[in-house]
Short mmCIF file of N, CA, C and O in Angstrom, two decimals:
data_model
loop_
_atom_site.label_atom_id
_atom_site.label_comp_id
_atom_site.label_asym_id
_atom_site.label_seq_id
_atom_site.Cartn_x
_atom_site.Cartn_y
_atom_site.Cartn_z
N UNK J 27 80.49 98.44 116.58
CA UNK J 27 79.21 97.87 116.27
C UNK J 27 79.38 96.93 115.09
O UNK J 27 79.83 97.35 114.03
N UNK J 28 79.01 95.56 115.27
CA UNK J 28 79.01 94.86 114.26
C UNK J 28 77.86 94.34 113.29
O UNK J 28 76.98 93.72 113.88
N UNK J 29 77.72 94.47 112.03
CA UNK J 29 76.57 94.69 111.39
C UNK J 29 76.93 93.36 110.61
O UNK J 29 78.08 92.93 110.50
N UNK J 30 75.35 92.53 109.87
CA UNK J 30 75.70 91.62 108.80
C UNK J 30 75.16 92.33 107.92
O UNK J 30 74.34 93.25 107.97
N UNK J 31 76.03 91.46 106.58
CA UNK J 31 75.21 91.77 105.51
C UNK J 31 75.10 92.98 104.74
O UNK J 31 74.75 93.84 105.55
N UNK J 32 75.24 93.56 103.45
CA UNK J 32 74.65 94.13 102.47
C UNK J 32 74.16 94.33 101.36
O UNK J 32 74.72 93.69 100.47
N UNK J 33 73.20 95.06 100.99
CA UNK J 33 72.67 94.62 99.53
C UNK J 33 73.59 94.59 98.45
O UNK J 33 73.69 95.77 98.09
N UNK J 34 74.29 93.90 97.77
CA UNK J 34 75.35 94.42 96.62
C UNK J 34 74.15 94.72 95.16
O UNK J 34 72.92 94.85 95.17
N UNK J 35 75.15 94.74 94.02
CA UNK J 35 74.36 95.09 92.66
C UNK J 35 73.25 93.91 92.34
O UNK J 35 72.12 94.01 91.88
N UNK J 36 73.74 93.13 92.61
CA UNK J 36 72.47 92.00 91.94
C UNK J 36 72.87 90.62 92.91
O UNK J 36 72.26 89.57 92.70
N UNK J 37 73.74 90.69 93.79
CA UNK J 37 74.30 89.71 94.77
C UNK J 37 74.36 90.36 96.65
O UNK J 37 75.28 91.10 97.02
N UNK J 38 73.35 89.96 97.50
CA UNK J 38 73.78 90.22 98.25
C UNK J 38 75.02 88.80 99.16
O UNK J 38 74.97 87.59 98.93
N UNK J 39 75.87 89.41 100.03
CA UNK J 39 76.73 88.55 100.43
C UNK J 39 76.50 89.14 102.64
O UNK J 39 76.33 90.20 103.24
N UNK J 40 76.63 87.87 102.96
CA UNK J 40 76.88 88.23 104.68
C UNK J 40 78.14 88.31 104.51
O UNK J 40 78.82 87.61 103.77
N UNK J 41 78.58 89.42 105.38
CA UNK J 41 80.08 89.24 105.60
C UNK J 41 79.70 89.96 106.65
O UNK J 41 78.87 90.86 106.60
N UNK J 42 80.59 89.39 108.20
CA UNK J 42 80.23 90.52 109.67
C UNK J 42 81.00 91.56 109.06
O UNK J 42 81.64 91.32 108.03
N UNK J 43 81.01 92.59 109.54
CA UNK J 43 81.81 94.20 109.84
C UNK J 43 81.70 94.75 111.11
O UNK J 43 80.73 94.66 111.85
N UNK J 44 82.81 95.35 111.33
CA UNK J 44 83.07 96.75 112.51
C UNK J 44 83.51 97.73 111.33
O UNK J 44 84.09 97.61 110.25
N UNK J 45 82.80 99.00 112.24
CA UNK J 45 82.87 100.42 111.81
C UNK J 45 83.83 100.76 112.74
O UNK J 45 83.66 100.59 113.95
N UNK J 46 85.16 101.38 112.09
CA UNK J 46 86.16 101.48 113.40
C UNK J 46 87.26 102.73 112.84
O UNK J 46 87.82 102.50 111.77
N UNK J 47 87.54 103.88 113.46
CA UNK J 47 88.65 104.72 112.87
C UNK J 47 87.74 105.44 111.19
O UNK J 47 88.25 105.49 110.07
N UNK J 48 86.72 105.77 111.50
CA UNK J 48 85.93 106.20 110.06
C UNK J 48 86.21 105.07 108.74
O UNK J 48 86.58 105.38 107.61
N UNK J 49 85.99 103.97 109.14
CA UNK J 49 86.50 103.18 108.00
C UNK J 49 85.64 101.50 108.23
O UNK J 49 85.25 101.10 109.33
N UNK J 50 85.57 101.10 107.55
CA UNK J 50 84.53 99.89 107.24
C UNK J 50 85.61 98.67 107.30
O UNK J 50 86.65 98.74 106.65
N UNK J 51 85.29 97.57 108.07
CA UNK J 51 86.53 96.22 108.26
C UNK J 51 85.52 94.98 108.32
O UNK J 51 84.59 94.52 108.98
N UNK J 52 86.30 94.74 107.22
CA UNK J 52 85.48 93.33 107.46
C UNK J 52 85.82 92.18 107.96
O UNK J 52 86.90 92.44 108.50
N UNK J 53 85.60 91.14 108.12
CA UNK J 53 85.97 90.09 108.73
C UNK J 53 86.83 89.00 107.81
O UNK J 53 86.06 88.08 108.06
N UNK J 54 87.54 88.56 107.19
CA UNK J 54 88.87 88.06 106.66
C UNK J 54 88.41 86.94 106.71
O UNK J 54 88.90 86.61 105.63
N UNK J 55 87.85 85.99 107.05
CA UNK J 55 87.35 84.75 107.22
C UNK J 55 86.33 84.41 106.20
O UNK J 55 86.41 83.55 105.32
N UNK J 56 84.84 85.68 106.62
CA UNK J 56 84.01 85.74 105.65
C UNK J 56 83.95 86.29 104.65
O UNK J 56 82.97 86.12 103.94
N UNK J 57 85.08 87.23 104.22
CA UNK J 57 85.66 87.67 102.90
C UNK J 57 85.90 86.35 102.17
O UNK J 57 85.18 85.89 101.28
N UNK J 58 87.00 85.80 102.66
CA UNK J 58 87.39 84.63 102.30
C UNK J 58 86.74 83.66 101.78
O UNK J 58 87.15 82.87 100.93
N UNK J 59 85.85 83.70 102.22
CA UNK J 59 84.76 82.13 101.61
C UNK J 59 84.11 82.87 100.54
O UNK J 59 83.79 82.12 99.61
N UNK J 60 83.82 83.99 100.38
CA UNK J 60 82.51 84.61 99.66
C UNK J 60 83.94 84.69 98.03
O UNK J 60 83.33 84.87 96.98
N UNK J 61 85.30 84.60 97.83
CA UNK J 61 86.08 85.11 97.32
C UNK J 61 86.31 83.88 96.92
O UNK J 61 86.83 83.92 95.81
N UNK J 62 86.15 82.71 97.33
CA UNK J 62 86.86 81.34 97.23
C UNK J 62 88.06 80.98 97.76
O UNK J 62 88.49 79.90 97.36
N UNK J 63 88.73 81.60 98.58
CA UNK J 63 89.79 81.48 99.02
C UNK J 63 90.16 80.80 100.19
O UNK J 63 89.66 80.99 101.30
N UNK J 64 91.14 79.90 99.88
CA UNK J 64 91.51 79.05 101.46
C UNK J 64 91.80 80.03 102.15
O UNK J 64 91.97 81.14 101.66
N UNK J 65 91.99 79.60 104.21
CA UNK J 65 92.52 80.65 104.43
C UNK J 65 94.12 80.75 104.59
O UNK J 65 94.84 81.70 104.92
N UNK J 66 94.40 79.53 104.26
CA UNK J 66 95.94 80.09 104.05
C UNK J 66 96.11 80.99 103.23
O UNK J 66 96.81 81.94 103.58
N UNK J 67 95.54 81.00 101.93
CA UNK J 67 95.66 81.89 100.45
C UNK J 67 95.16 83.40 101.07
O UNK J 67 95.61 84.39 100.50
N UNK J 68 94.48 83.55 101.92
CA UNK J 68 93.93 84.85 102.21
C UNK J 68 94.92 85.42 103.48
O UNK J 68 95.08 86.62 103.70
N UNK J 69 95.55 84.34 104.26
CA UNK J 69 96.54 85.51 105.21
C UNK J 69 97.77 85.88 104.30
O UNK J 69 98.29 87.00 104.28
N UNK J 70 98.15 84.88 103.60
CA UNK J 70 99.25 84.86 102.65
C UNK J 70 99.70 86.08 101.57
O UNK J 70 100.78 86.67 101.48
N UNK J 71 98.29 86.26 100.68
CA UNK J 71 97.69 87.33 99.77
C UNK J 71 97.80 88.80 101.07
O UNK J 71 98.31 89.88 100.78
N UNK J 72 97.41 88.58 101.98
CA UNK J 72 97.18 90.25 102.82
C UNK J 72 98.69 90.18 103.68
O UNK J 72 98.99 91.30 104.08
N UNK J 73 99.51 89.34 103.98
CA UNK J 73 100.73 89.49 104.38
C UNK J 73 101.13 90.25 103.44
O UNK J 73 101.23 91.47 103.50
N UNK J 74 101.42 89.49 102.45
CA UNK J 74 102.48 89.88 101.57
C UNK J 74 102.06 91.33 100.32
O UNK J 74 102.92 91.84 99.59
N UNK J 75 100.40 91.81 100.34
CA UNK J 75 100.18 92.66 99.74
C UNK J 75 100.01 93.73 100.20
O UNK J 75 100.37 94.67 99.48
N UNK J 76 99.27 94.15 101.91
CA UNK J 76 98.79 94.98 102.79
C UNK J 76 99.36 95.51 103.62
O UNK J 76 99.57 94.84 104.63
N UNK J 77 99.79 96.69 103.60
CA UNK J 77 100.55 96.94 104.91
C UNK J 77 99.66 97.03 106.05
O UNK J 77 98.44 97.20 106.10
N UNK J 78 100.58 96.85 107.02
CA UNK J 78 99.81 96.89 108.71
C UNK J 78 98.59 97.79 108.88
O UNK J 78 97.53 97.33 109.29
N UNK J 79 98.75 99.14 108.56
CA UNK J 79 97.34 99.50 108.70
C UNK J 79 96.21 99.50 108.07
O UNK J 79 95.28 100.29 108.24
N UNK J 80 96.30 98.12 106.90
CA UNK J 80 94.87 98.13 106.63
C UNK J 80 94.25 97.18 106.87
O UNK J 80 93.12 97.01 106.40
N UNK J 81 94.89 96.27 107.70
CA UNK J 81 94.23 95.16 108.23
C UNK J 81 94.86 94.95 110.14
O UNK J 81 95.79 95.59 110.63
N UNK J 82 94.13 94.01 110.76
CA UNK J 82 94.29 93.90 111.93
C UNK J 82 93.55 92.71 112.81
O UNK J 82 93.10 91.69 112.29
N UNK J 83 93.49 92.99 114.16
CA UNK J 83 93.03 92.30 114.90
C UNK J 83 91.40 92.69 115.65
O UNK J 83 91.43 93.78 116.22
N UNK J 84 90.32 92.13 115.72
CA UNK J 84 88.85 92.65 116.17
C UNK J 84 88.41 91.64 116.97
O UNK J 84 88.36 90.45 116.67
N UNK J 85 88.11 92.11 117.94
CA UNK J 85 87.05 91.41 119.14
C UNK J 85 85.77 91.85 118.48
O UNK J 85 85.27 92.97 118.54
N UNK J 86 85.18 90.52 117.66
CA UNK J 86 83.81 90.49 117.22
C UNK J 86 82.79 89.79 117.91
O UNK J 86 82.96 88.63 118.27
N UNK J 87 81.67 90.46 118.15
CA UNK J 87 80.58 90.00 118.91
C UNK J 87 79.93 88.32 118.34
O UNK J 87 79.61 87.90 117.23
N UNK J 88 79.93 87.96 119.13
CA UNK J 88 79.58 86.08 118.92
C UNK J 88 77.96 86.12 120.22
O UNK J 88 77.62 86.95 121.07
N UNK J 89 77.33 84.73 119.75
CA UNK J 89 76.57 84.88 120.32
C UNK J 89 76.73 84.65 121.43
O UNK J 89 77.88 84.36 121.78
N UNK J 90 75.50 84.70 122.59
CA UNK J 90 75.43 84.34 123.89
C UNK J 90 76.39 85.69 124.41
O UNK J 90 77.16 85.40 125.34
N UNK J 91 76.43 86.90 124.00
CA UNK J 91 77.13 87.83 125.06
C UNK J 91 78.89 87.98 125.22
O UNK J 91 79.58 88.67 125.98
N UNK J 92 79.32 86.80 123.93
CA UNK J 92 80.90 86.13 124.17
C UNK J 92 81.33 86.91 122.72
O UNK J 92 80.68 86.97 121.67
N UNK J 93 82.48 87.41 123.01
CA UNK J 93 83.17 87.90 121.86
C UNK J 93 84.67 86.99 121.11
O UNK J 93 85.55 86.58 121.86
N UNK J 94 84.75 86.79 119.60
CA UNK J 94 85.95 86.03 119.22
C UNK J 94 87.24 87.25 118.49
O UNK J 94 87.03 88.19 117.73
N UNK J 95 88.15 86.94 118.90
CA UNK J 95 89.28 87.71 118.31
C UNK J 95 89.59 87.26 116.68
O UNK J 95 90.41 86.36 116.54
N UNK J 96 88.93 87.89 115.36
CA UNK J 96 88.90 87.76 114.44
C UNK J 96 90.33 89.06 113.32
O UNK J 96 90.78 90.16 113.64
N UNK J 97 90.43 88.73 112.83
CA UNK J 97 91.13 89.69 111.35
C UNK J 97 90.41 89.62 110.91
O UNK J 97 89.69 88.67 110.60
N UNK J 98 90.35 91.53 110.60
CA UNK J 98 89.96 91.94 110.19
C UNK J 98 90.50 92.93 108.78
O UNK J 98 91.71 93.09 108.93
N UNK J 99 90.00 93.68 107.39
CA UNK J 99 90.47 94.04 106.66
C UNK J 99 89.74 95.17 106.15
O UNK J 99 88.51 95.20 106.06
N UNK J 100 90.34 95.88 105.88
CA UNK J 100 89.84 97.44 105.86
C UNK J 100 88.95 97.56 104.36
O UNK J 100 89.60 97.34 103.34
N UNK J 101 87.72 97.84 104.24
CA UNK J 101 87.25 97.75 102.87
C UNK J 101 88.08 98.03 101.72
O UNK J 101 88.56 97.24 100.90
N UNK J 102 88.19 99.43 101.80
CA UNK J 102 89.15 99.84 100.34
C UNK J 102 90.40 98.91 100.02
O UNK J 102 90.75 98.51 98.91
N UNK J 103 91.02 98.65 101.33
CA UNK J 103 92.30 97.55 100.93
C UNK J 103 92.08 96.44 100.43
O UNK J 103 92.71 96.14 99.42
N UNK J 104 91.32 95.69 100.88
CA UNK J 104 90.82 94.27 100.16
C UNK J 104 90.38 94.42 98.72
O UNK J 104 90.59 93.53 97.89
N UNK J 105 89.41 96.22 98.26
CA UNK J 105 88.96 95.99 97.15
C UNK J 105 90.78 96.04 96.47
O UNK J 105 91.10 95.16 95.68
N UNK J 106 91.47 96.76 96.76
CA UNK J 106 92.56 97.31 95.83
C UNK J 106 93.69 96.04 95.92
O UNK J 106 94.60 96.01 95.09
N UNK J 107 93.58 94.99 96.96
CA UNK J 107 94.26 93.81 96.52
C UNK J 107 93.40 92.37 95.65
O UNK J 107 93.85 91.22 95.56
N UNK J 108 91.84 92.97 94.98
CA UNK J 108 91.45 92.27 94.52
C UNK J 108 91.41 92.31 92.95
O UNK J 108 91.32 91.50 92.02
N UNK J 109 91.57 94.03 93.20
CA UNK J 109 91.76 94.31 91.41
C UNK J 109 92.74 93.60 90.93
O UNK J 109 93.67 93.03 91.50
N UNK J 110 92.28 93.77 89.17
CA UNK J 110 93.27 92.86 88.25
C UNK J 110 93.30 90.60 88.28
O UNK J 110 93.90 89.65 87.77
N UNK J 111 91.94 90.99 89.45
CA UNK J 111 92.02 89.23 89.70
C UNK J 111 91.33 88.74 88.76
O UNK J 111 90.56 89.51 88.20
N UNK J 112 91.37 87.26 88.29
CA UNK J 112 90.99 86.55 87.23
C UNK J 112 89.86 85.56 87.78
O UNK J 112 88.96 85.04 87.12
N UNK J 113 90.05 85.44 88.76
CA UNK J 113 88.70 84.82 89.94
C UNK J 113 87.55 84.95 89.05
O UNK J 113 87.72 85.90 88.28
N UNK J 114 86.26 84.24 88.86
CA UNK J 114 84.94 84.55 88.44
C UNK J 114 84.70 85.23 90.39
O UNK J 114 84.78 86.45 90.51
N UNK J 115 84.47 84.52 91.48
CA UNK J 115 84.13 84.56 92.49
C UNK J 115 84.79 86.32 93.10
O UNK J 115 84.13 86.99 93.89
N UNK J 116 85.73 86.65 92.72
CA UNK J 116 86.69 87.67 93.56
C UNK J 116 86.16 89.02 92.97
O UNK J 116 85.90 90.06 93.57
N UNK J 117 86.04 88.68 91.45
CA UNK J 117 85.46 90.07 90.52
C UNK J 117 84.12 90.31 91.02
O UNK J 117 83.74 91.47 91.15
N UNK J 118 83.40 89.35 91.30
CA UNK J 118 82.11 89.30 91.51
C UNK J 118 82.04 90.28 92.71
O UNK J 118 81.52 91.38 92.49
N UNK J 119 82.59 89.97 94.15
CA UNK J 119 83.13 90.19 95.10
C UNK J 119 83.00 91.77 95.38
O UNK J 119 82.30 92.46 96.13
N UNK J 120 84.39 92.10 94.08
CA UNK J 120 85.03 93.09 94.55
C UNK J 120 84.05 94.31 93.89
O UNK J 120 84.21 95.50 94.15
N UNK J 121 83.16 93.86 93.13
CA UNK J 121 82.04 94.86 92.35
C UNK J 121 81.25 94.92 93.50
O UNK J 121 81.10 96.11 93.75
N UNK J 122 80.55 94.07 94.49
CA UNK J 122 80.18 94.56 95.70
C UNK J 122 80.82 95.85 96.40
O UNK J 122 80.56 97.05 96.53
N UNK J 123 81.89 94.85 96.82
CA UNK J 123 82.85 95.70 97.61
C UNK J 123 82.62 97.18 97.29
O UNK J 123 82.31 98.03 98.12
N UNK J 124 82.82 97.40 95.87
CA UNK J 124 82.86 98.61 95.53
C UNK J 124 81.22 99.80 95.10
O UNK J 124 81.12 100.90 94.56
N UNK J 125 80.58 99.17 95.48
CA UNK J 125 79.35 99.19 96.09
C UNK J 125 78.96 99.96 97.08
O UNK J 125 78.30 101.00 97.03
N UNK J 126 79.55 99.22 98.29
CA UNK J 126 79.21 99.87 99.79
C UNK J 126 79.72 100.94 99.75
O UNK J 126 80.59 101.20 98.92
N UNK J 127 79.19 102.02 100.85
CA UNK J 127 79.87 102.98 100.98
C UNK J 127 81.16 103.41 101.43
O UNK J 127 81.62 102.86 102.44
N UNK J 128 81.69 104.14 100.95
CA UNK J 128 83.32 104.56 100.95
C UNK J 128 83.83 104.40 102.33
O UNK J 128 84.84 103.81 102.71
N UNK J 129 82.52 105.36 103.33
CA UNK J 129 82.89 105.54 104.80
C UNK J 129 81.38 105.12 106.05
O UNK J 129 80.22 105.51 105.95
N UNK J 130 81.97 104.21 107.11
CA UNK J 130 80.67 103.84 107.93
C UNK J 130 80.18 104.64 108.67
O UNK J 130 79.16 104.34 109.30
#
């Protein structure tokens, strides 16, 4: 099930999600923009920081009934490759992030 959107502390942000394996994934694309990040800088950053199971591949619902094959990134992992960032945009972000609930 793919949901938009949540309220954060004083910022809400859209980002799509699937609830998948008891665990919250977001969409890597719209992480990305909300973070400032090209997306080279964002496959680059989760290659080289994430191991395989906290990120992946999602058939996300698009309109008209048609689904797109998106990456996706597991909440807690994205927050824990955001800590320690110097970003105004990423801190902002990742205080959301850490926000939502633990499990969907």
């Amino acid at each position: 099930m793919a949901t938009e959107g949540s309220e954060g502390l004083r910022k809400a942000y859209r980002v799509r999600s699937v609830a998948a394996q008891g665990h919250l994934w977001l969409i890597e694309q719209d992480a990305g923009e909300h973070i400032g990040w090209h997306p080279d800088t964002a496959r680059h950053r989760r290659q080289e920081a994430l191991s395989e199971d906290a990120w992946g591949y999602g058939l996300i619902p698009i309109g008209k009934g048609g689904h797109l094959m998106m990456t996706v990134v597991e909440r807690e992992a994205l927050s824990e490759l955001l800590k320690g960032t110097r970003e105004r945009q990423a801190r902002a972000f990742n205080r959301w992030l850490d926000s939502l609930a633990p499990e969907a």
